[in-house]
XYZ file of C-alpha atoms in Angstrom:
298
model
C 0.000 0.000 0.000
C 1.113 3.453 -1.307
C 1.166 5.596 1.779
C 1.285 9.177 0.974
C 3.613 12.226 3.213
C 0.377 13.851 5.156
C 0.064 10.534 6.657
C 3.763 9.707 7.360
C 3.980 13.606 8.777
C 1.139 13.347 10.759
C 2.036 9.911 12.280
C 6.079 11.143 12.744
C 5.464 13.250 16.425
C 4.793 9.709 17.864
C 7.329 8.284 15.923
C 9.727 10.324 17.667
C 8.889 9.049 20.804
C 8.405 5.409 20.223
C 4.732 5.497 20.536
C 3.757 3.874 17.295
C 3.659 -0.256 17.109
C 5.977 -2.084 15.145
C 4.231 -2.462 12.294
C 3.721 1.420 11.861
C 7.355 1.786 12.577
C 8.725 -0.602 10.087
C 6.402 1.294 7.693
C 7.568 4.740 8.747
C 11.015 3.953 7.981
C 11.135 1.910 4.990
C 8.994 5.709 3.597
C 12.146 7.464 4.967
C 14.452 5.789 3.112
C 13.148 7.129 -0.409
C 11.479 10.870 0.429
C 13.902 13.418 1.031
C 10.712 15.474 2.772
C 9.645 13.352 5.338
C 13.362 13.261 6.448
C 13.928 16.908 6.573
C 10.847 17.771 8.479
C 11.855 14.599 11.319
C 14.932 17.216 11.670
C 13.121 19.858 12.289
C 10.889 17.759 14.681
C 14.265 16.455 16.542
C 15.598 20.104 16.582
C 12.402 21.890 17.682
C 13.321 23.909 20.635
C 10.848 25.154 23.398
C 9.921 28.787 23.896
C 12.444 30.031 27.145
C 10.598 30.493 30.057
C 10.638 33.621 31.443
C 12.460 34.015 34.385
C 11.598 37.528 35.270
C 10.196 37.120 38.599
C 9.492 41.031 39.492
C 5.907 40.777 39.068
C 5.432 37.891 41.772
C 7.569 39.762 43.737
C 4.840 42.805 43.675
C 2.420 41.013 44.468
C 3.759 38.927 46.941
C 5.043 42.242 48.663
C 1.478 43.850 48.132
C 0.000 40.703 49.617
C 2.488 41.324 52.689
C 1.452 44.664 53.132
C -2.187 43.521 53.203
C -1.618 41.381 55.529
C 0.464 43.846 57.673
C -2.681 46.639 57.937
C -4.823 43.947 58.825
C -2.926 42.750 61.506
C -2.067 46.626 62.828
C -6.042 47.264 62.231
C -7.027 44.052 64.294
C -4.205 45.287 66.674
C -5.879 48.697 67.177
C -9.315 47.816 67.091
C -8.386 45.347 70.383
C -6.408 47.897 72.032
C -8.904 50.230 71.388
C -11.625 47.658 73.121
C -9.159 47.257 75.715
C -8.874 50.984 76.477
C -12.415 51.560 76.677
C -12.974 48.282 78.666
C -10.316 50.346 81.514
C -11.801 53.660 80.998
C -15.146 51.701 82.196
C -13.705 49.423 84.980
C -11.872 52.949 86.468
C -14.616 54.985 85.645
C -14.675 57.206 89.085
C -17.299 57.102 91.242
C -16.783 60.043 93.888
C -17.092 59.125 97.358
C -19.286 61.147 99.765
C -17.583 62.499 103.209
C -17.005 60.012 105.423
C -14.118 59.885 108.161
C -13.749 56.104 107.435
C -12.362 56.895 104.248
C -10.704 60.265 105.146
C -8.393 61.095 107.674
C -6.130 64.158 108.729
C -3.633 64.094 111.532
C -0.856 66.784 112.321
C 2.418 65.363 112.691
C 4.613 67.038 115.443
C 6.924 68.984 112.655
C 3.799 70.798 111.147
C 2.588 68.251 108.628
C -0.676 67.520 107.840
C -1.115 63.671 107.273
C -4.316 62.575 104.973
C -4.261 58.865 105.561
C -6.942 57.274 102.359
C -8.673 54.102 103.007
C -8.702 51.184 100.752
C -12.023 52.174 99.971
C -10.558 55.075 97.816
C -8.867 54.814 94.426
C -8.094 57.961 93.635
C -8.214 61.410 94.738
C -7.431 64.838 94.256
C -6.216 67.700 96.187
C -6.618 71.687 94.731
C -4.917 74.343 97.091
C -4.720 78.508 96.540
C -3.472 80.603 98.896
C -5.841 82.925 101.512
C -6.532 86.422 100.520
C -4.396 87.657 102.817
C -1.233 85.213 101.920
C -1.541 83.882 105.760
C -1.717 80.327 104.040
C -3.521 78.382 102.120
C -6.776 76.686 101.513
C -7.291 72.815 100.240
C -9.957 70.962 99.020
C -10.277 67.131 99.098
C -12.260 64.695 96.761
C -11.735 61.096 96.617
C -13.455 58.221 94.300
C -13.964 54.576 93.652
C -14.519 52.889 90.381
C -15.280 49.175 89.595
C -11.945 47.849 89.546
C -11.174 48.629 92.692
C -14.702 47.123 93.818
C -14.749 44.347 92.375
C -11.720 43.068 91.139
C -8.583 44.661 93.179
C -8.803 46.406 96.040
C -6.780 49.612 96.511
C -4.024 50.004 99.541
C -3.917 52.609 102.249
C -2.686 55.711 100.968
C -0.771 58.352 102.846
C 0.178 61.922 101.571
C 1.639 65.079 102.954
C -0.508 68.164 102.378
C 2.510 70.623 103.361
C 5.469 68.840 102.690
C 7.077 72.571 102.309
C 5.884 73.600 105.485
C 3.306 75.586 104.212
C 0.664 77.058 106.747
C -2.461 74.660 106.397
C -5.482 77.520 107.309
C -8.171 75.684 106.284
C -9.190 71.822 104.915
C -12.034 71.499 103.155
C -13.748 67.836 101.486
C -15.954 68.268 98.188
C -18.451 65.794 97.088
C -18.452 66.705 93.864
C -22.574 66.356 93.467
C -23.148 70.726 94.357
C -23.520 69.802 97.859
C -21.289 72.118 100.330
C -17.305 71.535 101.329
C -17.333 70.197 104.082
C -14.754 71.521 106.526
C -12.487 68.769 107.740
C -9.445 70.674 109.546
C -8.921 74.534 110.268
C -11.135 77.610 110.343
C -13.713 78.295 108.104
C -12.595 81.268 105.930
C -16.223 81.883 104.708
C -17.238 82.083 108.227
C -20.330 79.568 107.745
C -21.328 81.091 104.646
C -20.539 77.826 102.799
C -18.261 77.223 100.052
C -18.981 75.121 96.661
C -16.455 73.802 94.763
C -17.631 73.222 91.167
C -16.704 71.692 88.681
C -14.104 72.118 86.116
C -16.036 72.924 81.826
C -12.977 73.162 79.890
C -14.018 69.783 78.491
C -16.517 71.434 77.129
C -14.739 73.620 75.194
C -12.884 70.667 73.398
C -15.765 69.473 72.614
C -16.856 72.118 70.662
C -13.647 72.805 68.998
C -14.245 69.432 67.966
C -18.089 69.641 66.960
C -16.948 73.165 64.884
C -13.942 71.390 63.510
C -16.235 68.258 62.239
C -18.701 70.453 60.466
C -15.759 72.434 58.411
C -13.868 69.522 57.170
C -17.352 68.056 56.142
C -17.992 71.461 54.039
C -14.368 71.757 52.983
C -14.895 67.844 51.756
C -18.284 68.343 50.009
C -17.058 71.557 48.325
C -13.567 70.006 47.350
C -14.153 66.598 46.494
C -12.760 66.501 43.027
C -9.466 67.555 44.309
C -8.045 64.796 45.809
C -5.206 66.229 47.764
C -7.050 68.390 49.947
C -9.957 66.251 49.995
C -7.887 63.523 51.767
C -6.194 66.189 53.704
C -8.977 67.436 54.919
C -10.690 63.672 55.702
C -7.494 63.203 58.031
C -8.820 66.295 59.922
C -12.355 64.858 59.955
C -11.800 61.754 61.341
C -9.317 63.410 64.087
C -12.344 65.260 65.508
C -14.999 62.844 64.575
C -12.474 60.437 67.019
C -12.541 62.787 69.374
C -16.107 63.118 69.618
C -16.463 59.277 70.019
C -13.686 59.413 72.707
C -15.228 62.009 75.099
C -18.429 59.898 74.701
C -16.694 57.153 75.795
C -14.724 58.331 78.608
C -17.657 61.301 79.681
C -21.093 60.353 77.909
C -23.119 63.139 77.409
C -21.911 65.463 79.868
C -18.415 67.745 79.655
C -18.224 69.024 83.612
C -15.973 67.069 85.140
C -14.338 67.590 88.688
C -10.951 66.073 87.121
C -10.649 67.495 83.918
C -6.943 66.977 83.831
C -7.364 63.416 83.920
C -10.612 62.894 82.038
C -8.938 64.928 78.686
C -6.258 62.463 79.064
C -8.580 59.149 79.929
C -10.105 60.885 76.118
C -6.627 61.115 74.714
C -5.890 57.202 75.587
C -9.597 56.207 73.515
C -8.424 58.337 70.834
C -5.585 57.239 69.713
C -6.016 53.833 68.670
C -9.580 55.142 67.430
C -7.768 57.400 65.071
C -5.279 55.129 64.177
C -7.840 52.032 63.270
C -9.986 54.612 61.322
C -6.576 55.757 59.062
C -6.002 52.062 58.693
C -9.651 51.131 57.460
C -9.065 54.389 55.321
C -6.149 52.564 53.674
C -7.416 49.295 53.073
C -10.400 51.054 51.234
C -8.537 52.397 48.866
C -6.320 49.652 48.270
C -9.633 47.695 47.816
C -10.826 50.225 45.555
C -7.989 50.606 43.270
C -7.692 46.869 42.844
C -11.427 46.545 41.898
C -11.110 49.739 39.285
């Protein structure tokens, strides 16, 4: 049987690698040994070379370094988001709860060398002490508040405290306790300077203040944002801004609720300041992985 060159050439791949039965093989060849074509296109089949393989690894390395960095702001946005719960979790457990007068809790004694000793029970977790001198610069004047929180309650209980009112030797005229509810000082050691007429301390609004920087502050970066949009740098600028006071907001809610007296500013702003950080920071971070999302999706 004549056999023509499409069927040797189509049959000569499997040829090549000793796929074909004997028969078929013994036919293959004897075709070879007569056509000049068949032969010269099994050399080109022996000498066929395979396309190189790129070896330019760059991209991978992009993407495995993108996929890195993915990983990395989850991991510091999982990070903040616990601190954060953490924070707000101690902001509630030390929460104060101020103490009314009691002299269980409170206690002055006057130490042979002029001191005035204020011995705290482990009832108290905190205190603070104000003092301004008398109008006539005989001495001065203090006031005393103390507080409990949960913690303290429930979970550790606080040491006896001791502190030196005078440690200076400054003349102690008057020593006065405030319950911090609007009730009256009571006066606990010395003369009364008001001479019965009562003394209030109240309490401290600078909070407040803050707080309306940061309600004012909100408002104009949302403007600033609505009316700038289509520029991107100061829109973004601008959003840092926003969610600075917009975390400040949430903060002070936090640490104060609804209310911005406080009769410890000082360390309520910076109970506020601990929230906020790792608020601000977890809202950057969600920020960022947004737009990385976005940009990959575009």
């Amino acid at each position: 049987m004549n056999v023509t060159c499409n069927v040797i050439k189509d049959i000569l791949p499997l040829y090549l690698e000793n796929m074909l039965s004997d028969d078929s093989t013994e036919m293959v060849e004897k075709h070879l040994e007569h056509c000049q074509e068949c032969k010269n296109y099994l050399e080109e089949l022996k000498t066929f070379h395979q396309v190189p393989v790129d070896t330019n690894i760059s991209p991978l390395l992009k993407i495995k370094s993108s996929i890195r960095k993915k990983n990395i702001l989850t991991a510091i946005l999982a990070m903040m988001i616990a601190i954060m719960l953490i924070v707000i979790t101690i902001a509630f457990l030390t929460a104060p709860k101020y103490i009314p007068y009691s002299e269980r809790s409170v206690t002055l004694n006057e130490a042979e060398n002029g001191w005035i000793l204020v011995k705290f029970e482990n009832t108290v977790s905190g205190y603070d002490i104000d003092q301004y001198p008398t109008e006539d610069n005989s001495g001065y004047v203090y006031h005393i508040t103390t507080w409990n929180n949960t913690w303290n309650k429930m979970i550790k209980k606080s040491k006896v405290n001791y502190t030196v009112l005078n440690p200076n030797g400054e003349n102690v005229v008057s020593v006065y306790y405030y319950q911090a509810d609007g009730s009256e000082d009571i006066l606990m050691y010395g003369k009364d300077i008001n001479q019965g007429g009562g003394i209030i301390t109240l309490p401290r609004m600078f909070l407040s203040y803050y707080l309306l920087a940061a309600i004012v502050c909100t408002v104009v970066c949302g403007g600033v944002m609505i009316i700038w949009h289509r520029h991107k740098k100061v829109f973004r600028f601008t959003l840092m801004i926003f969610y600075l006071s917009v975390s400040y907001l949430l903060s002070h809610l936090i640490v104060k609720g609804f209310t911005t007296s406080s009769y410890s500013a000082t360390r309520d702003f910076f109970a506020i300041v601990l929230v906020l950080i790792p608020m601000y920071v977890a809202f950057l971070t969600v920020l960022h992985l947004f737009r990385k999302y976005k940009a990959k999706n575009q």
